[in-house]
Coordinates of C-alpha atoms in Angstrom, one line a residue:
M1 CA -36.7 -13.0 -34.1
D2 CA -34.6 -10.1 -35.1
R3 CA -32.0 -10.5 -37.8
R4 CA -29.0 -10.6 -35.3
T5 CA -30.5 -13.5 -33.5
E6 CA -31.5 -15.3 -36.9
L7 CA -27.9 -14.9 -37.9
T8 CA -26.8 -16.1 -35.0
E9 CA -28.7 -19.4 -35.3
K10 CA -27.6 -19.9 -38.7
V11 CA -24.1 -19.4 -38.0
L12 CA -24.3 -21.7 -35.2
D13 CA -25.7 -24.5 -37.4
H14 CA -23.0 -24.0 -39.9
V15 CA -20.0 -24.2 -37.4
L16 CA -21.7 -27.1 -35.8
T17 CA -21.3 -28.9 -39.1
H18 CA -18.2 -27.5 -40.5
G19 CA -16.4 -26.3 -37.2
L20 CA -14.9 -23.2 -36.0
I21 CA -11.2 -23.1 -36.8
G22 CA -10.4 -21.9 -39.8
L23 CA -13.8 -20.0 -40.3
S24 CA -13.7 -17.2 -43.2
L25 CA -16.4 -14.7 -43.1
R26 CA -16.7 -14.8 -47.1
P27 CA -17.4 -18.3 -47.6
L28 CA -19.5 -18.3 -44.4
A29 CA -21.7 -15.3 -45.6
A30 CA -22.1 -17.2 -49.0
A31 CA -23.2 -20.4 -47.2
L32 CA -26.0 -18.3 -45.4
G33 CA -27.1 -16.2 -48.3
T34 CA -25.7 -12.7 -47.1
S35 CA -22.5 -10.7 -47.3
D36 CA -19.4 -10.5 -45.0
R37 CA -20.3 -6.8 -44.5
M38 CA -23.7 -7.6 -43.1
L39 CA -22.1 -10.1 -40.7
I40 CA -19.8 -7.4 -39.5
Y41 CA -22.8 -5.1 -39.2
H42 CA -24.6 -7.3 -37.2
F43 CA -21.6 -8.6 -34.9
G44 CA -19.2 -6.0 -35.1
S45 CA -16.3 -8.3 -35.9
K46 CA -15.6 -11.9 -36.6
D47 CA -14.8 -12.4 -33.0
G48 CA -18.0 -10.7 -31.9
M49 CA -19.8 -13.3 -34.3
I50 CA -17.5 -16.3 -32.9
T51 CA -18.4 -15.4 -29.3
A52 CA -22.1 -14.9 -29.9
V53 CA -22.4 -18.4 -31.5
V54 CA -20.2 -20.3 -28.8
A55 CA -22.3 -18.4 -26.1
L56 CA -25.6 -19.6 -27.9
A57 CA -24.3 -23.2 -28.1
N58 CA -23.3 -23.2 -24.6
Q59 CA -26.7 -21.7 -23.5
R60 CA -28.7 -24.3 -25.3
F61 CA -26.6 -27.3 -24.0
A62 CA -26.8 -25.8 -20.6
V63 CA -30.9 -25.6 -20.9
S64 CA -30.8 -29.3 -22.2
F65 CA -28.5 -30.5 -19.5
Q66 CA -30.6 -28.6 -16.7
S67 CA -33.8 -30.4 -17.9
M68 CA -31.9 -33.9 -17.9
V69 CA -30.9 -33.0 -14.4
R70 CA -34.4 -32.2 -13.2
A71 CA -35.9 -35.4 -14.7
A72 CA -33.2 -37.5 -13.2
P73 CA -33.1 -38.9 -9.4
P74 CA -31.2 -36.8 -6.9
V75 CA -27.2 -36.8 -7.2
R76 CA -25.9 -38.4 -4.1
S77 CA -22.1 -38.3 -4.6
P78 CA -19.7 -36.4 -6.6
G79 CA -18.7 -39.6 -8.6
E80 CA -22.6 -40.1 -9.4
F81 CA -22.8 -36.6 -10.7
V82 CA -19.7 -37.0 -12.9
R83 CA -21.2 -40.4 -14.4
Y84 CA -24.3 -38.4 -15.0
A85 CA -22.6 -35.6 -16.6
W86 CA -20.4 -37.9 -18.7
Q87 CA -23.8 -39.7 -20.3
A88 CA -25.2 -36.2 -21.1
L89 CA -21.8 -34.8 -22.5
T90 CA -21.3 -37.9 -24.5
G91 CA -24.8 -38.1 -25.9
S92 CA -25.2 -37.5 -29.7
D93 CA -27.2 -34.2 -28.9
A94 CA -23.8 -32.7 -27.1
T95 CA -21.1 -34.0 -29.7
G96 CA -21.6 -30.4 -31.8
S97 CA -21.6 -28.3 -28.7
I98 CA -18.8 -30.2 -27.2
R99 CA -16.5 -29.9 -30.2
L100 CA -17.3 -26.2 -30.4
Y101 CA -16.4 -25.4 -26.8
L102 CA -12.9 -27.6 -27.2
E103 CA -12.4 -25.6 -30.6
M104 CA -13.0 -22.6 -28.7
C105 CA -10.2 -23.8 -25.8
V106 CA -7.9 -24.2 -28.8
L107 CA -8.3 -20.7 -29.9
A108 CA -7.8 -19.5 -26.4
L109 CA -4.5 -21.6 -26.4
R110 CA -3.5 -20.1 -29.6
E111 CA -4.4 -16.5 -29.2
P112 CA -4.8 -16.0 -25.2
D113 CA -5.0 -12.2 -25.7
R114 CA -7.8 -12.6 -28.0
W115 CA -9.8 -15.5 -26.8
S116 CA -9.2 -16.3 -23.1
A117 CA -11.9 -14.0 -21.8
A118 CA -14.5 -15.5 -24.0
Q119 CA -13.4 -19.0 -23.3
Q120 CA -13.9 -18.3 -19.7
R121 CA -17.2 -16.7 -20.0
I122 CA -18.4 -20.1 -21.5
R123 CA -16.7 -22.2 -18.5
E124 CA -17.9 -20.1 -15.6
P125 CA -21.5 -21.3 -15.4
W126 CA -20.5 -24.5 -15.6
L127 CA -17.9 -24.1 -12.4
A128 CA -20.6 -22.5 -10.9
M129 CA -23.2 -25.1 -11.2
L130 CA -20.5 -27.7 -10.1
R131 CA -19.6 -25.7 -6.9
E132 CA -23.3 -25.4 -6.1
T133 CA -23.7 -29.3 -6.7
L134 CA -20.6 -30.1 -4.7
A135 CA -21.8 -27.9 -1.9
G136 CA -25.1 -29.5 -1.8
L137 CA -23.6 -32.8 -1.5
G138 CA -21.8 -31.8 1.6
T139 CA -18.3 -31.2 0.3
P140 CA -16.2 -29.3 2.8
R141 CA -16.7 -25.7 1.9
E142 CA -12.6 -25.3 1.5
Q143 CA -12.4 -28.0 -1.0
V144 CA -15.4 -27.0 -3.4
P145 CA -13.5 -24.7 -5.7
A146 CA -10.4 -27.0 -6.4
L147 CA -12.8 -30.1 -6.8
A148 CA -14.9 -28.4 -9.1
D149 CA -12.0 -27.1 -11.3
L150 CA -10.7 -30.8 -11.0
I151 CA -13.9 -32.2 -12.1
L152 CA -14.3 -29.8 -15.1
D153 CA -10.8 -30.0 -16.0
T154 CA -10.8 -33.8 -16.3
L155 CA -14.1 -33.8 -18.2
D156 CA -12.4 -31.3 -20.7
G157 CA -9.6 -33.8 -21.3
L158 CA -11.6 -37.0 -21.4
L159 CA -13.8 -35.2 -23.8
L160 CA -11.0 -34.0 -26.1
S161 CA -9.9 -37.7 -25.9
R162 CA -13.0 -39.1 -26.7
L163 CA -13.5 -36.9 -29.8
V164 CA -10.1 -38.0 -31.4
S165 CA -10.0 -41.7 -30.1
T166 CA -10.5 -44.6 -32.1
D167 CA -11.5 -46.3 -29.2
P168 CA -14.4 -44.3 -27.1
V169 CA -15.0 -47.3 -24.9
R170 CA -11.7 -47.0 -23.5
V171 CA -12.1 -43.2 -22.7
D172 CA -15.6 -44.1 -21.2
A173 CA -13.9 -46.5 -18.9
A174 CA -11.6 -43.8 -18.0
A175 CA -14.5 -41.4 -17.1
N176 CA -16.0 -44.2 -14.9
A177 CA -12.7 -44.7 -13.1
F178 CA -12.4 -41.1 -12.4
A179 CA -15.8 -41.2 -10.7
D180 CA -14.9 -44.2 -8.8
L181 CA -12.0 -42.2 -7.5
L182 CA -14.3 -39.4 -6.4
D183 CA -16.5 -41.7 -4.4
R184 CA -13.6 -43.5 -2.5
P185 CA -13.6 -42.6 1.0
E186 CA -10.6 -40.4 2.2
P187 CA -7.9 -42.4 4.1
G188 CA -8.9 -42.7 7.7
R189 CA -12.6 -42.0 6.8
A190 CA -15.2 -44.7 6.7

């Protein structure tokens, strides 16, 4: 393992515990047993380091999610997919990665010129997977892009609510209600 990869792993472990917002290079470097200059040397900048760390967290979660999908029975509807995804997204293994992703969304909101492109790079593989899943379920082609956005945006909002809520059961019920809505037949269709 090269030094940059090793540092990316260590920084990820740190931000999963301490968060991303307010991250400062000197205290981070001290916690990792290195210097802030070495972090800049390996990542080019603090932004480059954050982008690499969030990408690694996203990659790890994607691999975990895909292995869960392969082990599960085939999904037969968009609502069933949402129920399955919600279970994976709210599992204890996902909490740190989800919090990190949502913190990246906050950074993109606060400083769009600086962080929006990184946030979109993280989001795009999930949208692509959703589009592919929806197309495979027979969703009309013209509806796939908007429905993928709707599902991902709704899950993002529900995840944020669940992380800050004192009543996660209420948020879980909302996720199930959303899945039920997706599986309702369109008016005039049986």
